[in-house]
mmCIF file of C-alpha atoms in Angstrom:
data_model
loop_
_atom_site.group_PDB
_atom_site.id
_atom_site.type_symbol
_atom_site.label_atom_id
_atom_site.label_comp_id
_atom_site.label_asym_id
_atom_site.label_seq_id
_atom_site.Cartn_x
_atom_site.Cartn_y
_atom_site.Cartn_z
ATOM 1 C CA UNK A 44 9.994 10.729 9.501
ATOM 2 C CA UNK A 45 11.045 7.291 9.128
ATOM 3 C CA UNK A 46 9.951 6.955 12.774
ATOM 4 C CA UNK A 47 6.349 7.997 12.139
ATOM 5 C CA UNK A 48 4.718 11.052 12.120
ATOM 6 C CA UNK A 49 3.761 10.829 15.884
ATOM 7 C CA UNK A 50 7.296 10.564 16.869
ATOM 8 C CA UNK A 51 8.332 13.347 14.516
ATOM 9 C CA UNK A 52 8.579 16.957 15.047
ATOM 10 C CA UNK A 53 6.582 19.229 13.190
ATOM 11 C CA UNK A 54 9.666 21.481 13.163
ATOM 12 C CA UNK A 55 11.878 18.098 11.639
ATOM 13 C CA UNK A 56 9.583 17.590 9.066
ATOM 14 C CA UNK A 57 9.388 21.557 7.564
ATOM 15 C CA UNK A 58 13.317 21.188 8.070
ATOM 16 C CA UNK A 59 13.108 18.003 5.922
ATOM 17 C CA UNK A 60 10.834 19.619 3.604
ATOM 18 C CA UNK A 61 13.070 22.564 3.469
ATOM 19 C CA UNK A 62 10.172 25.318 4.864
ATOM 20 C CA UNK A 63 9.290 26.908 7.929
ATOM 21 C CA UNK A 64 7.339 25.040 10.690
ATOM 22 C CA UNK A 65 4.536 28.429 10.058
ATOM 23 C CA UNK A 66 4.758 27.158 6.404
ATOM 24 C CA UNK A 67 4.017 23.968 7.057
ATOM 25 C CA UNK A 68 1.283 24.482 9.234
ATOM 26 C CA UNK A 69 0.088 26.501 6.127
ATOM 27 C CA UNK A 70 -0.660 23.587 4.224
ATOM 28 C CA UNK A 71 -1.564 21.205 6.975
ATOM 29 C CA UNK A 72 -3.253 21.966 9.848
ATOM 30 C CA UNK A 73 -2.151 18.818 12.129
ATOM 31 C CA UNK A 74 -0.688 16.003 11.837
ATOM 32 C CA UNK A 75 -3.232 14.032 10.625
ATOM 33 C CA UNK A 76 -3.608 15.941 7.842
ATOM 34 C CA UNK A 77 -0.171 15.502 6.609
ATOM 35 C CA UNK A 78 -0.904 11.896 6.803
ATOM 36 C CA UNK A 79 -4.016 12.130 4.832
ATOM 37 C CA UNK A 80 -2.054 14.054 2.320
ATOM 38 C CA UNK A 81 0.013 11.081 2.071
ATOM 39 C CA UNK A 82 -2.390 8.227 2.515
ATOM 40 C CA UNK A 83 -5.450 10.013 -0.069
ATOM 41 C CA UNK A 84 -3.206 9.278 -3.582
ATOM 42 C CA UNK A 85 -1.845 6.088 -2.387
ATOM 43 C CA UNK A 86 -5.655 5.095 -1.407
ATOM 44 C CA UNK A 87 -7.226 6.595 -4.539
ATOM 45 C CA UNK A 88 -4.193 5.166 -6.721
ATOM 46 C CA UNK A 89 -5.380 1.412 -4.997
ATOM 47 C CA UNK A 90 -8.977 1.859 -5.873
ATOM 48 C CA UNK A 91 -7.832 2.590 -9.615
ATOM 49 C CA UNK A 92 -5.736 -0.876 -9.951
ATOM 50 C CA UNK A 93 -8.639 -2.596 -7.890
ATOM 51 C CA UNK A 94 -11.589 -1.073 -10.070
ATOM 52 C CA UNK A 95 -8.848 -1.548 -13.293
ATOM 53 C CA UNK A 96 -8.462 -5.354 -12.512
ATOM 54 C CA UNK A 97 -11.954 -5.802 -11.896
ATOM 55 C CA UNK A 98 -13.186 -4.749 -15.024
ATOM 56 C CA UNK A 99 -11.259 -6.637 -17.230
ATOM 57 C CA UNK A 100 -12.976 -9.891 -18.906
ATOM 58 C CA UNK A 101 -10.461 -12.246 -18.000
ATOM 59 C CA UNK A 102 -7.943 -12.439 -15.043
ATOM 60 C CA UNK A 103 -4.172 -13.096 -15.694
ATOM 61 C CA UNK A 104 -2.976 -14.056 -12.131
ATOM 62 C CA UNK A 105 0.845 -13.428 -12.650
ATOM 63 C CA UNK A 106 -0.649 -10.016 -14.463
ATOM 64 C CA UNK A 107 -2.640 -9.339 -11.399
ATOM 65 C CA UNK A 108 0.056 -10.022 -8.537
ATOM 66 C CA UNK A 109 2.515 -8.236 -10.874
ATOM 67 C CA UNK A 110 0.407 -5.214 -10.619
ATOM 68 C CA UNK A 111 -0.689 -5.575 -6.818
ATOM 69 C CA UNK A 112 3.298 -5.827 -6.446
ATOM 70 C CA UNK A 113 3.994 -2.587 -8.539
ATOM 71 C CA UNK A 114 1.558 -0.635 -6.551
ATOM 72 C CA UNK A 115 3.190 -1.037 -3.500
ATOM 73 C CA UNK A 116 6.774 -0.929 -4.538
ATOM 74 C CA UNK A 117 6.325 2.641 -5.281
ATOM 75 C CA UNK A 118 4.260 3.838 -2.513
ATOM 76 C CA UNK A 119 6.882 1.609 0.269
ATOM 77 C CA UNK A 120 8.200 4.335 1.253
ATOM 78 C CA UNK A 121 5.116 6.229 2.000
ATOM 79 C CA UNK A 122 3.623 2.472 3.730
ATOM 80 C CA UNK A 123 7.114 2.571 5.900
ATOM 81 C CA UNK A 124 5.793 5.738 7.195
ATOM 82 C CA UNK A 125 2.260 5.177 7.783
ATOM 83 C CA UNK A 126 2.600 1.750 9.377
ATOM 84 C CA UNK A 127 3.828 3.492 12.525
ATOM 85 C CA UNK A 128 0.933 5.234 12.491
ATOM 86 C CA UNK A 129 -1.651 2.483 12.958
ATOM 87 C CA UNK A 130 -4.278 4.166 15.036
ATOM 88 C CA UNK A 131 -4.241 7.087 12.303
ATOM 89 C CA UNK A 132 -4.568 4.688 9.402
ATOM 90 C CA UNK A 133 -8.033 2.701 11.645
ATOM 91 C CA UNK A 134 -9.151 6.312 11.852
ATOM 92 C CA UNK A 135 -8.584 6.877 7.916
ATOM 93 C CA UNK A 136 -10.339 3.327 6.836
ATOM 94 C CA UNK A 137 -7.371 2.077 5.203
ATOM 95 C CA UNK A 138 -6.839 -1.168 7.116
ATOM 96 C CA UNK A 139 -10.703 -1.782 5.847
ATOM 97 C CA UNK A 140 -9.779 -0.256 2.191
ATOM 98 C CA UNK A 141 -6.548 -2.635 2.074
ATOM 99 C CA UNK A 142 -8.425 -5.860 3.500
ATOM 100 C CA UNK A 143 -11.532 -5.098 0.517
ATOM 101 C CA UNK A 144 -9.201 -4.812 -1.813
ATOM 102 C CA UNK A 145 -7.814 -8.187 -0.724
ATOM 103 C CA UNK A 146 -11.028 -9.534 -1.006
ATOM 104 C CA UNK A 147 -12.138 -8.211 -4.223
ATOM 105 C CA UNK A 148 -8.680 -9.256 -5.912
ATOM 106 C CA UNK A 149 -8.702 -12.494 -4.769
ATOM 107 C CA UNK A 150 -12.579 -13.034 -5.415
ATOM 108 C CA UNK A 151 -11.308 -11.971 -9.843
ATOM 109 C CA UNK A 152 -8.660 -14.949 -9.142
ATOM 110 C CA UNK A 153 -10.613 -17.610 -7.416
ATOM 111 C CA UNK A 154 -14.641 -16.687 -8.892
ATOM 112 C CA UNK A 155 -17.301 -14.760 -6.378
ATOM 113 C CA UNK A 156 -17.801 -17.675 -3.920
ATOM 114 C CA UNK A 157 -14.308 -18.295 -2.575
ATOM 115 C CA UNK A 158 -13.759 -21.118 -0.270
ATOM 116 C CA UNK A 159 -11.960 -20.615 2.603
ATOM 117 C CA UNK A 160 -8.962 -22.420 1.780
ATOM 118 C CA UNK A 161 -8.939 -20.254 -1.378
ATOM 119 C CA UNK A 162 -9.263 -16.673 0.759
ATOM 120 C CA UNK A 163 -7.153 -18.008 3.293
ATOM 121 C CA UNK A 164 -4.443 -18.589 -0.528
ATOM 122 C CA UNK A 165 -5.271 -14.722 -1.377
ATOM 123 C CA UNK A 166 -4.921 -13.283 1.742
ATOM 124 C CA UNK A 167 -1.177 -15.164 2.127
ATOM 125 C CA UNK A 168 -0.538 -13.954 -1.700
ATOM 126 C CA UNK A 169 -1.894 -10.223 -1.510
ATOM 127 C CA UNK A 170 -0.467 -9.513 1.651
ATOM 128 C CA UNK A 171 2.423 -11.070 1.227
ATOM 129 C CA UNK A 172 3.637 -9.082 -1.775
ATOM 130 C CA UNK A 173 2.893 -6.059 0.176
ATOM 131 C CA UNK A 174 5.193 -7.150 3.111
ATOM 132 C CA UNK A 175 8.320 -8.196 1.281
ATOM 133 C CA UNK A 176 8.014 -4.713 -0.712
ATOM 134 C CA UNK A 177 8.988 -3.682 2.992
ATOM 135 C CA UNK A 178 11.161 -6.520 3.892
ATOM 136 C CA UNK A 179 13.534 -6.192 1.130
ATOM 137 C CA UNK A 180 14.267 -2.816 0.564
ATOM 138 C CA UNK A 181 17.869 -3.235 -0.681
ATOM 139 C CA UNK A 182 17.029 -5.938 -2.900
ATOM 140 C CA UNK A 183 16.915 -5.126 -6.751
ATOM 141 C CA UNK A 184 13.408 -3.876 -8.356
ATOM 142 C CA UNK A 185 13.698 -7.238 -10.849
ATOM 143 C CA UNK A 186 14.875 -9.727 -8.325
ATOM 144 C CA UNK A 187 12.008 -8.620 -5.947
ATOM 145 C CA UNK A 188 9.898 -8.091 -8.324
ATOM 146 C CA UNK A 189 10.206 -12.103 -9.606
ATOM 147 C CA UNK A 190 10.711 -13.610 -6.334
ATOM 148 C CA UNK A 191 7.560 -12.161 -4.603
ATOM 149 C CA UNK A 192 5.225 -12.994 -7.914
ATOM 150 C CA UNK A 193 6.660 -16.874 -8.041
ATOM 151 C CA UNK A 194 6.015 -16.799 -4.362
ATOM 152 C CA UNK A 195 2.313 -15.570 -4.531
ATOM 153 C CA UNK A 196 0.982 -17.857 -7.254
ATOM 154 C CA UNK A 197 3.074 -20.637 -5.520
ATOM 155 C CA UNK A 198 0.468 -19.350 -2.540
ATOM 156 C CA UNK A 199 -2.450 -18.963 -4.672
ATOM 157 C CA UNK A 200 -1.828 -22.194 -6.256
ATOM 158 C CA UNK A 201 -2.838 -21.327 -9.229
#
């Protein structure tokens, strides 16, 4: 499925899963169900960390970023996957959900007025961290891990 669900068989992904394409069609009635299957944790998991970070007195920004990192170094996988499935994930609101959560984190870093310059600095930072969990996928966890933080608060400028 590293192709995208569209592209995939429904009969390669029960073999993948090890079941029978009926099976499969047991638990998810099309396609964009399976996606949503995917997509519903990973959205609900983001809403926690947003919500989490939002609710604490004071904002850390290396505490922040490392978090926003950690997020989506686990779920890259699942983001390698959706990502080819860009119409679905319009359809699903998470382009919106990912942008608001943009906004909201960088709005704890930078106060509730943000100038440009400074949403324009989150935006670069936020997303950022979320690409090169995708663009590095053979680096180390740690390495990664430091590299993308350093490079987000050198964006931030904070």
């Amino acid at each position: 499925m590293q192709q995208g669900v569209q592209r995939t068989s429904l009969q390669d992904i029960a073999d993948k899963l090890g079941i029978t394409k009926p099976a499969l069609y047991y638990h998810f009635a099309s396609r964009e169900e399976l996606v949503r299957s995917i997509l519903v944790p990973l959205i609900d998991e983001g809403e926690r960390f947003v919500e989490d970070q939002e609710s604490r007195g004071a904002v850390d920004a290396r505490e922040l970023l490392e978090g926003y990192f950690d997020f989506h170094y686990r779920h890259r996988h699942d983001l390698m996957l959706v990502l080819a499935e860009i119409s679905m994930l319009a359809d699903l609101g998470l382009i919106d959900k990912v942008l608001a959560w943009r906004d909201r984190l960088g709005k704890l870093v930078f106060g509730s007025r943000p100038t440009l310059a400074q949403s324009t600095r989150a935006v670069v930072a936020l997303g950022g961290l979320q690409d090169c969990c995708l663009q590095f996928p053979d680096t180390p966890y740690e390495v990664l891990r430091a590299s993308s933080v350093d490079a987000a608060l050198a964006a931030l400028g904070v």
